[in-house]
Amino acid sequence: MKQGIKFYKTYDVKKISQCHESIGPKTLTPNSRLDRWSGINNAISDWLINDADDEVAIKVAEENFQFYDPLQRKIMSDLFERFRTLVPKPLPQVNIDFFRQEVIKEIDGEQKGMYTSFQYQLQDEDNSEYIKLKAGVSDLEDIDRAIVADTKLDGETFLTAQLIKDDFDEIKEPSNSKEIIESYFQIIREFEENRKKATPGLHCYMCDRPSRCGQYPVVDGQEPKSNFRGILISKSNLLNLETCERWTSWRAQYAIPKDVENESFEAELGQKFHSYSQKMLEKNKNIFGDKEIERLKEMLVDEEEKFSIQILKKYEELINALDNEVEDQKELEIKLSEYGLGFSIVKDGIVSNSKMELRDDKVAVTFMGQADLVGRYKGKGLVIELKTGQESNDDLTEAELYALGAKLLLKEDEVYVFHIYTNKDGGKLKKRKFGESEFDSIIKKFEDKAQRVSNWNPNDSLSPSFNVGDWCANCDYQTTCPEYR
Ligand code: SF4
Ligand code: SF4
C-alpha cells in the first residue's frame, strides 16, 4: 500500500455511491453475515496452511465456529465444506495474506485510491491464482471486476469462490473498466465535497446507521451512540413479528439464508405495477388527464403482454379509486416514490461486542419501509400504498409505521394514509387519518415491539421465540426451521 494516500475499499465506495451518509458514526450493529464470513475465512485459512492429515486439519479449522449457535455453526460448516470441494487439496504453495489490487488517481491535488482484496493466493512457478471468498448471494460488483481488469499482470489469475452458488470461476472483466473506475473516482470526489448527503433507498436495509443518520428519527429525540446495538426491522419483518419472532429475527438479526425465493408471476407483476404506477404518478400535476392512459400504453410497448394487460387494468382501477376520493387534483400532490419512511426507538436490551461478549445496554431499533408514494393531501401529509393482494390486518400496522415516520421526518401534524387495492375485486381506496392522539398510541404499540427485539440475544439465533401456525406455509425457513419440519 502506498503511504499517505487515502484508500477506499470497493465495499465502501459502493455504499457511498448509494448514499454519502452511509459512511459515518454507526451503532454497534452485529452483522451476522459478515461475522460468519470472517469465521469461514479463518477456518479456510487455517485449513489451507495446515499440512496435517485432512481430517485433523478440518477439525482444527472448525474450532473457529465453536462460539456460534448450532444453526450458524451448521451454515458455516456447510460453506467450509463447499470451499474444500471447489478448491481441493493437494494445492500448490498457499499464501493467506489479504492481497490488494489498487488503483490510484489524483483528485483536486491529492492522491486517492480504491482497492479490492483477495484472501488466498495459490502459487506455482509460472502462475499466481488469487481467490476472493464470497459467502453470500450477492455477485461481485462492477468496480471489483474493473480494478482486476485494469491491474492484472501476465501469469496472474483472479477467481471468486462463490460458496452458496457452488461456483469457482475466473472473474469476468468488463470491457469498459477504465470508464467504470473513472466513474467511481468521480463518486469519491462528490462524496468528499459533501459527506452529509442522505439518499434513502433500498440500500437502507443494508446500512448500519439508520438510527443515526436522521432519516428514521428516534421518537423521543434520544441520540443513539456507537456502543448501542442497532437493528433494522423492515416492514415485512415487522409484519411477521406478530406471528413468529424467529422468522423476523432470522431475517433481521441473524441473516440466515432463505430456503426459497419468491419468483412467482404475481410477485413479478406486483413489482412491475408498482414501478410503472410510480413513474406515472410522481410529480404528476395531471393525474386524471384524458391522455394519461395513452401515456402509460406508450411506456408499456416493450413489456410482455402477460404483464402489460394486467398493469393497464390495475392502473385504471387505481386512478378510478383515487378519483372517487379526490374532488380536486389541486388538493393532491405526489412528490416522492419508493421513499424510506420509519422511525427508531431506543430500549434497554442485550448487546454483544466483537468478541461475542454480552452485556446489558441500549438497543436502537429502527422500523422502516419504502413508502410507495409520498406527498400531501388537503394540506396534510400523505402516504399512498399500492396493493395488488387482498386487504389485511397488517395494513393498519403498515399505515401506522408510515404515518409516524412522516410526522417525525417531514414534520407533518396530521397524515393521511391511502391503501389502494387493485385485485380480483377491482379497485378500492381505504383512507386512514392519523393525528396527535393516534401517534401516542402508535408509539406505545411500537415500544412493545422494540422491547421484544432488544431482548434477543444477538449471538444466538435460536434464542427468539418461535410460533408454529398457518403462517409457516409462507415462511422463508420451512426447511431450516427444526420445529416446522
Ligand atoms: S439508513 Fe439509508 S439514508 Fe440513512 S445513512 Fe443509511 S443508506 Fe443513508
Ligand atoms: S417455519 Fe414457522 S415456526 Fe419456523 S420460523 Fe417459520 S414461521 Fe416460525
PDB file of C-alpha atoms in Angstrom, residues 98-203:
ATOM      1  CA  PHE A  98      -5.035 -10.179   2.221  1.00  0.00           C
ATOM      2  CA  PHE A  99      -3.882  -9.246  -1.302  1.00  0.00           C
ATOM      3  CA  ARG A 100      -4.970  -5.882  -2.609  1.00  0.00           C
ATOM      4  CA  GLN A 101      -5.390  -4.781  -6.192  1.00  0.00           C
ATOM      5  CA  GLU A 102      -5.258  -0.995  -6.157  1.00  0.00           C
ATOM      6  CA  VAL A 103      -5.943   1.905  -8.482  1.00  0.00           C
ATOM      7  CA  ILE A 104      -4.865   5.482  -7.732  1.00  0.00           C
ATOM      8  CA  LYS A 105      -5.877   8.856  -9.133  1.00  0.00           C
ATOM      9  CA  GLU A 106      -5.102  12.435  -8.298  1.00  0.00           C
ATOM     10  CA  ILE A 107      -8.249  14.259  -7.269  1.00  0.00           C
ATOM     11  CA  ASP A 108      -8.046  18.000  -6.641  1.00  0.00           C
ATOM     12  CA  GLY A 109      -4.307  17.838  -5.970  1.00  0.00           C
ATOM     13  CA  GLU A 110      -4.432  14.781  -3.672  1.00  0.00           C
ATOM     14  CA  GLN A 111      -3.892  11.128  -4.478  1.00  0.00           C
ATOM     15  CA  LYS A 112      -6.867   8.876  -3.766  1.00  0.00           C
ATOM     16  CA  GLY A 113      -7.067   5.136  -4.140  1.00  0.00           C
ATOM     17  CA  MET A 114      -9.528   2.259  -4.315  1.00  0.00           C
ATOM     18  CA  TYR A 115      -8.786  -1.370  -3.686  1.00  0.00           C
ATOM     19  CA  THR A 116     -10.390  -4.771  -3.897  1.00  0.00           C
ATOM     20  CA  SER A 117      -8.963  -7.576  -1.789  1.00  0.00           C
ATOM     21  CA  PHE A 118      -8.346 -11.286  -2.261  1.00  0.00           C
ATOM     22  CA  GLN A 119      -7.985 -13.692   0.613  1.00  0.00           C
ATOM     23  CA  TYR A 120      -5.823 -16.524  -0.732  1.00  0.00           C
ATOM     24  CA  GLN A 121      -3.014 -16.922  -3.250  1.00  0.00           C
ATOM     25  CA  LEU A 122      -2.086 -20.241  -4.851  1.00  0.00           C
ATOM     26  CA  GLN A 123       1.282 -20.046  -6.495  1.00  0.00           C
ATOM     27  CA  ASP A 124       3.370 -22.295  -8.709  1.00  0.00           C
ATOM     28  CA  GLU A 125       6.402 -21.449 -10.833  1.00  0.00           C
ATOM     29  CA  ASP A 126       4.508 -19.812 -13.707  1.00  0.00           C
ATOM     30  CA  ASN A 127       1.223 -18.615 -12.319  1.00  0.00           C
ATOM     31  CA  SER A 128      -0.426 -16.984  -9.302  1.00  0.00           C
ATOM     32  CA  GLU A 129      -4.095 -17.541  -8.624  1.00  0.00           C
ATOM     33  CA  TYR A 130      -5.837 -15.057  -6.323  1.00  0.00           C
ATOM     34  CA  ILE A 131      -9.118 -16.127  -4.741  1.00  0.00           C
ATOM     35  CA  LYS A 132     -11.873 -13.844  -3.427  1.00  0.00           C
ATOM     36  CA  LEU A 133     -14.171 -15.515  -0.937  1.00  0.00           C
ATOM     37  CA  LYS A 134     -17.919 -14.859  -1.308  1.00  0.00           C
ATOM     38  CA  ALA A 135     -20.167 -16.493   1.255  1.00  0.00           C
ATOM     39  CA  GLY A 136     -23.435 -14.631   0.481  1.00  0.00           C
ATOM     40  CA  VAL A 137     -25.751 -14.452  -2.512  1.00  0.00           C
ATOM     41  CA  SER A 138     -24.506 -11.147  -3.930  1.00  0.00           C
ATOM     42  CA  ASP A 139     -22.397 -11.109  -7.099  1.00  0.00           C
ATOM     43  CA  LEU A 140     -19.084  -9.374  -7.498  1.00  0.00           C
ATOM     44  CA  GLU A 141     -19.520  -5.624  -8.092  1.00  0.00           C
ATOM     45  CA  ASP A 142     -18.580  -3.938 -11.373  1.00  0.00           C
ATOM     46  CA  ILE A 143     -15.882  -1.869  -9.654  1.00  0.00           C
ATOM     47  CA  ASP A 144     -14.116  -5.005  -8.317  1.00  0.00           C
ATOM     48  CA  ARG A 145     -14.085  -6.512 -11.800  1.00  0.00           C
ATOM     49  CA  ALA A 146     -12.856  -3.262 -13.331  1.00  0.00           C
ATOM     50  CA  ILE A 147      -9.945  -2.957 -10.875  1.00  0.00           C
ATOM     51  CA  VAL A 148      -8.906  -6.546 -11.617  1.00  0.00           C
ATOM     52  CA  ALA A 149      -9.039  -5.897 -15.373  1.00  0.00           C
ATOM     53  CA  ASP A 150      -7.013  -2.722 -15.000  1.00  0.00           C
ATOM     54  CA  THR A 151      -4.255  -4.089 -12.773  1.00  0.00           C
ATOM     55  CA  LYS A 152      -3.661  -7.750 -13.518  1.00  0.00           C
ATOM     56  CA  LEU A 153      -0.281  -8.863 -14.796  1.00  0.00           C
ATOM     57  CA  ASP A 154       0.723 -11.743 -17.051  1.00  0.00           C
ATOM     58  CA  GLY A 155       0.685 -15.005 -15.136  1.00  0.00           C
ATOM     59  CA  GLU A 156      -1.979 -13.798 -12.680  1.00  0.00           C
ATOM     60  CA  THR A 157      -5.475 -15.235 -12.490  1.00  0.00           C
ATOM     61  CA  PHE A 158      -8.241 -13.821 -10.332  1.00  0.00           C
ATOM     62  CA  LEU A 159     -11.098 -16.044  -9.194  1.00  0.00           C
ATOM     63  CA  THR A 160     -14.150 -15.931  -6.959  1.00  0.00           C
ATOM     64  CA  ALA A 161     -15.218 -18.833  -4.791  1.00  0.00           C
ATOM     65  CA  GLN A 162     -18.975 -18.169  -4.520  1.00  0.00           C
ATOM     66  CA  LEU A 163     -19.830 -20.788  -1.984  1.00  0.00           C
ATOM     67  CA  ILE A 164     -23.636 -20.551  -1.967  1.00  0.00           C
ATOM     68  CA  LYS A 165     -23.682 -20.866  -5.761  1.00  0.00           C
ATOM     69  CA  ASP A 166     -21.074 -23.670  -5.802  1.00  0.00           C
ATOM     70  CA  ASP A 167     -19.157 -21.577  -8.273  1.00  0.00           C
ATOM     71  CA  PHE A 168     -15.382 -21.238  -8.621  1.00  0.00           C
ATOM     72  CA  ASP A 169     -14.665 -19.176 -11.665  1.00  0.00           C
ATOM     73  CA  GLU A 170     -12.320 -16.665 -13.202  1.00  0.00           C
ATOM     74  CA  ILE A 171     -13.528 -13.088 -12.733  1.00  0.00           C
ATOM     75  CA  LYS A 172     -15.160 -11.754 -15.882  1.00  0.00           C
ATOM     76  CA  GLU A 173     -13.520  -8.488 -16.774  1.00  0.00           C
ATOM     77  CA  PRO A 174     -15.661  -5.666 -18.196  1.00  0.00           C
ATOM     78  CA  SER A 175     -14.548  -4.119 -21.499  1.00  0.00           C
ATOM     79  CA  ASN A 176     -15.055  -0.568 -20.176  1.00  0.00           C
ATOM     80  CA  SER A 177     -13.060  -0.971 -16.957  1.00  0.00           C
ATOM     81  CA  LYS A 178     -11.363   2.434 -17.314  1.00  0.00           C
ATOM     82  CA  GLU A 179     -14.750   4.175 -17.554  1.00  0.00           C
ATOM     83  CA  ILE A 180     -16.078   2.278 -14.541  1.00  0.00           C
ATOM     84  CA  ILE A 181     -13.034   3.197 -12.441  1.00  0.00           C
ATOM     85  CA  GLU A 182     -13.286   6.821 -13.550  1.00  0.00           C
ATOM     86  CA  SER A 183     -16.975   6.969 -12.592  1.00  0.00           C
ATOM     87  CA  TYR A 184     -16.235   5.651  -9.088  1.00  0.00           C
ATOM     88  CA  PHE A 185     -13.411   8.174  -8.612  1.00  0.00           C
ATOM     89  CA  GLN A 186     -15.964  10.823  -9.529  1.00  0.00           C
ATOM     90  CA  ILE A 187     -18.239   9.381  -6.820  1.00  0.00           C
ATOM     91  CA  ILE A 188     -15.367   9.705  -4.312  1.00  0.00           C
ATOM     92  CA  ARG A 189     -14.835  13.310  -5.389  1.00  0.00           C
ATOM     93  CA  GLU A 190     -18.533  14.123  -4.870  1.00  0.00           C
ATOM     94  CA  PHE A 191     -18.511  12.347  -1.512  1.00  0.00           C
ATOM     95  CA  GLU A 192     -15.526  14.324  -0.269  1.00  0.00           C
ATOM     96  CA  GLU A 193     -17.200  17.561  -1.325  1.00  0.00           C
ATOM     97  CA  ASN A 194     -20.444  16.755   0.537  1.00  0.00           C
ATOM     98  CA  ARG A 195     -20.343  13.900   3.047  1.00  0.00           C
ATOM     99  CA  LYS A 196     -23.729  14.780   4.521  1.00  0.00           C
ATOM    100  CA  LYS A 197     -25.963  13.944   1.573  1.00  0.00           C
ATOM    101  CA  ALA A 198     -28.517  11.310   2.630  1.00  0.00           C
ATOM    102  CA  THR A 199     -30.167   9.394  -0.199  1.00  0.00           C
ATOM    103  CA  PRO A 200     -32.566   6.819   1.250  1.00  0.00           C
ATOM    104  CA  GLY A 201     -33.487   3.771  -0.775  1.00  0.00           C
ATOM    105  CA  LEU A 202     -33.481   0.001  -0.764  1.00  0.00           C
ATOM    106  CA  HIS A 203     -29.818   0.141   0.306  1.00  0.00           C
TER     107      HIS A 203
END
